[in-house]
mmCIF file of C-alpha atoms in Angstrom:
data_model
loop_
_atom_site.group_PDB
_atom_site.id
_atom_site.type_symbol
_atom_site.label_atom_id
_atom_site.label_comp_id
_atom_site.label_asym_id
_atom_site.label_seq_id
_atom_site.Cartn_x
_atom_site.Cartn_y
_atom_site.Cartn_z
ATOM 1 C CA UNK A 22 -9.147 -9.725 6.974
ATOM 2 C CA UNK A 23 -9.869 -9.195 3.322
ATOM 3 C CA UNK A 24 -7.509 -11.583 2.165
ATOM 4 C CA UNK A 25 -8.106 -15.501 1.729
ATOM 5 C CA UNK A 26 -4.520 -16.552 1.889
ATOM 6 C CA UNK A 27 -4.012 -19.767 3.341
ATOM 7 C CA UNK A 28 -1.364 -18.916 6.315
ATOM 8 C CA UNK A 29 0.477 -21.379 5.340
ATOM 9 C CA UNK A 30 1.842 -19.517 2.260
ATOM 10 C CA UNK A 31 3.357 -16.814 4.808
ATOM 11 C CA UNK A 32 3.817 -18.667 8.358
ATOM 12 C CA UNK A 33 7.021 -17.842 9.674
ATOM 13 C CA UNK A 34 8.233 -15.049 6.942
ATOM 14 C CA UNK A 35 8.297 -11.349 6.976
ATOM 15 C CA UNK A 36 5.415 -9.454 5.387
ATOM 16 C CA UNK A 37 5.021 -5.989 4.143
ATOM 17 C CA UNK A 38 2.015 -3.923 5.859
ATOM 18 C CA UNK A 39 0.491 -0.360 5.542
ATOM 19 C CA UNK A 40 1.389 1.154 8.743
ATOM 20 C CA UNK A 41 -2.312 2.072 8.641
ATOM 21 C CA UNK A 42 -3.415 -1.220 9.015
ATOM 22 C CA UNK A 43 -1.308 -1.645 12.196
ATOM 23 C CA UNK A 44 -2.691 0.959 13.907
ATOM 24 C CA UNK A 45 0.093 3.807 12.967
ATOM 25 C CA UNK A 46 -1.601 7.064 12.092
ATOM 26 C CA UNK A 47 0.128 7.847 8.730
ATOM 27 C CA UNK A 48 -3.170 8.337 6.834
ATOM 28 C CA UNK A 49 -3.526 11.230 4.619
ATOM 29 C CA UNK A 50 -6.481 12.805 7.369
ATOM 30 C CA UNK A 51 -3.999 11.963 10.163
ATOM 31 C CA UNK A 52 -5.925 8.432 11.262
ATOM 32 C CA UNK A 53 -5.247 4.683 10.486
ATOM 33 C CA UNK A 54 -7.025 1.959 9.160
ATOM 34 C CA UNK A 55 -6.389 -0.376 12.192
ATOM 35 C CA UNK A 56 -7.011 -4.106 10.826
ATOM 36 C CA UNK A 57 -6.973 -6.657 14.356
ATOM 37 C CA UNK A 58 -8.066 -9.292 12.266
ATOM 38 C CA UNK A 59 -5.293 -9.083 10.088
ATOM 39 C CA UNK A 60 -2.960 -8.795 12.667
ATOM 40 C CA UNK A 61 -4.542 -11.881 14.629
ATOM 41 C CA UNK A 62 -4.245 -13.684 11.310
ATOM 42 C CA UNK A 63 -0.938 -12.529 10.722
ATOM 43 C CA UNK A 64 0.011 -13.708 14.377
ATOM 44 C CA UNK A 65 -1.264 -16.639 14.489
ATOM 45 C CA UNK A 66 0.533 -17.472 11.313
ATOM 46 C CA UNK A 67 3.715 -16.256 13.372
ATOM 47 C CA UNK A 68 4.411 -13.403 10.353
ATOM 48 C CA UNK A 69 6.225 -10.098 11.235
ATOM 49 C CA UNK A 70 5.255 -7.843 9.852
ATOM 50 C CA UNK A 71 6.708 -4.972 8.142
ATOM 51 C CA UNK A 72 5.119 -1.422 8.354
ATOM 52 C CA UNK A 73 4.888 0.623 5.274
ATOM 53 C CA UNK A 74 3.405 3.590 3.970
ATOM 54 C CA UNK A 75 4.581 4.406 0.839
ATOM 55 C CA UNK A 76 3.383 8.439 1.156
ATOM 56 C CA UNK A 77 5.412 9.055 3.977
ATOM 57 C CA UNK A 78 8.505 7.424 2.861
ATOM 58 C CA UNK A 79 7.792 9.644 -0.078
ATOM 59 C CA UNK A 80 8.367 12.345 1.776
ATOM 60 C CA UNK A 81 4.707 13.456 2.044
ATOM 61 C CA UNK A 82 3.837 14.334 6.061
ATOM 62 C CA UNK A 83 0.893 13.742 8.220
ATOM 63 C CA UNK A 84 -1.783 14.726 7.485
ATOM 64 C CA UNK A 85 -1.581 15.336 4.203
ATOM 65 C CA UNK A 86 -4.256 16.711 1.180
ATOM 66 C CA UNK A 87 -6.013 14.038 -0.340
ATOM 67 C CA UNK A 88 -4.471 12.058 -3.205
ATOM 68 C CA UNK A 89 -5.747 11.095 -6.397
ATOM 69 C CA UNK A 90 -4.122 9.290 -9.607
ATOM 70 C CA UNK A 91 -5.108 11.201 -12.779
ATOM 71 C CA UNK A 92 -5.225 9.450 -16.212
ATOM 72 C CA UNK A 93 -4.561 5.860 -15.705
ATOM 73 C CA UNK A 94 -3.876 3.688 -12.180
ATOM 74 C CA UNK A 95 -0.428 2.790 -10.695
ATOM 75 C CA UNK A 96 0.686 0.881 -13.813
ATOM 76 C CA UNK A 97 0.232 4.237 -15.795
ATOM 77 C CA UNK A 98 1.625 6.164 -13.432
ATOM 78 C CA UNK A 99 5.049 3.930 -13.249
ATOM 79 C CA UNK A 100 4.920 4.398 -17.188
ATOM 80 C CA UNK A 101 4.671 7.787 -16.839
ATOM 81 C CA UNK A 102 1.371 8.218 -18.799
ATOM 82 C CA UNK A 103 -0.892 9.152 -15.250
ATOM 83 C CA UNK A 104 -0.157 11.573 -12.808
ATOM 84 C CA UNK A 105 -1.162 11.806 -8.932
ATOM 85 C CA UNK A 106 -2.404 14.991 -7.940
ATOM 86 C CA UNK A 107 -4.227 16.510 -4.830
ATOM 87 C CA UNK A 108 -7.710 16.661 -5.155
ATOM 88 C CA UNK A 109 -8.782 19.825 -3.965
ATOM 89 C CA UNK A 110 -5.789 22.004 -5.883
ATOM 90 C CA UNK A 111 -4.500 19.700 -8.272
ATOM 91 C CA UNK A 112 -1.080 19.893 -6.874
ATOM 92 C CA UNK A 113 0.971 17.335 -8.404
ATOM 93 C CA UNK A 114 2.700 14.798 -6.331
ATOM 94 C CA UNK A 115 3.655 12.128 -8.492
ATOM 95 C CA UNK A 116 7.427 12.282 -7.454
ATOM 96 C CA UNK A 117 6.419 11.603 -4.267
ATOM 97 C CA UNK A 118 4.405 8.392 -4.675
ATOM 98 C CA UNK A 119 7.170 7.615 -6.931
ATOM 99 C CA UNK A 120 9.587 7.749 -3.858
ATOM 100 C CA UNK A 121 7.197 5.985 -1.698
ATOM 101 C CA UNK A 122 6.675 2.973 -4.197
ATOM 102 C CA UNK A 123 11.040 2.461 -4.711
ATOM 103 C CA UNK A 124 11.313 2.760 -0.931
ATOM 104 C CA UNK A 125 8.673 0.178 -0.707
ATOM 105 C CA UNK A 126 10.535 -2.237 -3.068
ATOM 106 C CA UNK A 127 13.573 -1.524 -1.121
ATOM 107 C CA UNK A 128 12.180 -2.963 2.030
ATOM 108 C CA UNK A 129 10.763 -5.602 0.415
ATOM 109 C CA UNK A 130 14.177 -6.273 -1.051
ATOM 110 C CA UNK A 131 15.943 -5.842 2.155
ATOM 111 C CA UNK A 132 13.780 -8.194 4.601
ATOM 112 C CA UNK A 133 13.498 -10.725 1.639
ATOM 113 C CA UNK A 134 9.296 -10.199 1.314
ATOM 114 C CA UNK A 135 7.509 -12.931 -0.864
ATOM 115 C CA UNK A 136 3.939 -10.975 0.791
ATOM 116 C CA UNK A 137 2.396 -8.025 1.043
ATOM 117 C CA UNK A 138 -0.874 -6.778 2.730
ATOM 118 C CA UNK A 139 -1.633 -3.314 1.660
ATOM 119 C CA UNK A 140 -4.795 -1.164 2.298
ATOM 120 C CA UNK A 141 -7.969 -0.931 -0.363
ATOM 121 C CA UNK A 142 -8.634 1.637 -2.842
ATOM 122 C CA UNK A 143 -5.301 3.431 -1.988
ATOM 123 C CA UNK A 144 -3.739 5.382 -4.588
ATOM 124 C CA UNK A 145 -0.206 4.152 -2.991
ATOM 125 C CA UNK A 146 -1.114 0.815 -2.333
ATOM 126 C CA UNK A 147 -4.458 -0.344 -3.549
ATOM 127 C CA UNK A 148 -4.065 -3.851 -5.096
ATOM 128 C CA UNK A 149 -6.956 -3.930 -7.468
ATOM 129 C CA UNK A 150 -8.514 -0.866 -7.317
ATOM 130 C CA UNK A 151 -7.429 3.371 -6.387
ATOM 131 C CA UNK A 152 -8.667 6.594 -6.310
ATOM 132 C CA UNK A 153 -8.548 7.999 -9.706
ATOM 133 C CA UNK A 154 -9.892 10.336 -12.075
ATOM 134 C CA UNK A 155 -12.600 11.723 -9.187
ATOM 135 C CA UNK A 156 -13.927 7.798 -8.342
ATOM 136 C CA UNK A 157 -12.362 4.392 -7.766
ATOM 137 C CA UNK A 158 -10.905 2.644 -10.886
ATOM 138 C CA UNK A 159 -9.682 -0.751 -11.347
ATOM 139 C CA UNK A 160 -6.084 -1.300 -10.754
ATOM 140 C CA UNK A 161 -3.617 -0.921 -8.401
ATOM 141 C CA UNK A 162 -1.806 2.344 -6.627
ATOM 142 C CA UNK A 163 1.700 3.475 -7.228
ATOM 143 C CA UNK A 164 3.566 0.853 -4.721
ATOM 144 C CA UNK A 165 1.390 -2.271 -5.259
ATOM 145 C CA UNK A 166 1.891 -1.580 -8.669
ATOM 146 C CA UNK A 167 5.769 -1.294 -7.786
ATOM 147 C CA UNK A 168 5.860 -4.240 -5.351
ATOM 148 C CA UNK A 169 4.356 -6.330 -8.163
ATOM 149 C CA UNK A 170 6.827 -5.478 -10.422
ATOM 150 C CA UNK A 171 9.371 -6.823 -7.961
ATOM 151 C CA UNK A 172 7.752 -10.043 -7.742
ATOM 152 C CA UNK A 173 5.772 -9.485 -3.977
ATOM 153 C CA UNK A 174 2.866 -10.827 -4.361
ATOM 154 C CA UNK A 175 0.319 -8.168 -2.919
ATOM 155 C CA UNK A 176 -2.790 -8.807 -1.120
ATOM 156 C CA UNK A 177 -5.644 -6.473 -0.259
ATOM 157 C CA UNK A 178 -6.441 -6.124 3.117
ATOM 158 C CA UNK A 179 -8.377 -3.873 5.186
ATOM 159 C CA UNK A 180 -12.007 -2.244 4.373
#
């Protein structure tokens, strides 16, 4: 799973989790990430979870050019200091991610989430490290940067 959370912390409650993990094919090429042992663990646990990806509730659609955060991670981004731009043209599409992490935090708000599992090396939702600057930084994306702002405590999952 990627996480070492005892399910104890989560049994029973609602968790936030990129659609890509579950299977949904939201990623930027058009595939997923599909995670069965998460969602075992999550099961067994008796979680529901809560599909997000934060680039499509941006607005951005599937599939999608490749993301990249320029000048900082998630943190700089929300502080306006880093942009995220397309890699190949350099089309910015910060406003987007932008959209994608507050529609995150509203979910999170709205089904009461205390936990979130979001996908590795992510520039939405990367917990400790994104694509940035042409390679992976330390840090988190856009939305896990967001979510932790709002208090969810955000896991990585996934490869």
């Amino acid at each position: 799973m990627g996480a070492e959370l005892p399910p104890d912390l989560y049994r029973g409650e609602r968790v936030l989790v990129s659609a890509c993990l579950l299977g949904e094919e939201v990623r930027y090429d058009g595939g997923s990430k599909h995670a069965p042992v998460l969602l075992r663990a999550l099961e067994a646990a008796g979680a529901v979870p809560v599909p997000v990806c934060p680039e499509v509730l941006g607005g951005l659609g599937v599939p999608r050019p490749a993301a990249e955060i320029r000048g900082g991670d998630g943190e700089a981004v929300l502080a306006g200091t880093a942009r995220v731009c397309t890699v190949e043209e350099g089309r910015d599409c910060t406003e987007a991610f932008l959209a994608g992490a507050r529609a995150a935090c509203a979910a999170a708000r709205e089904h009461r989430i205390r936990y979130a599992f979001l996908q590795r090396r992510s520039p939405s939702c990367g917990p400790v490290s994104t694509h940035a600057d042409g390679g992976l930084v330390s840090g988190p994306g856009v939305a896990a940067a967001a979510l932790r702002r709002a208090g969810v405590r955000v896991i990585p999952a996934g490869e």
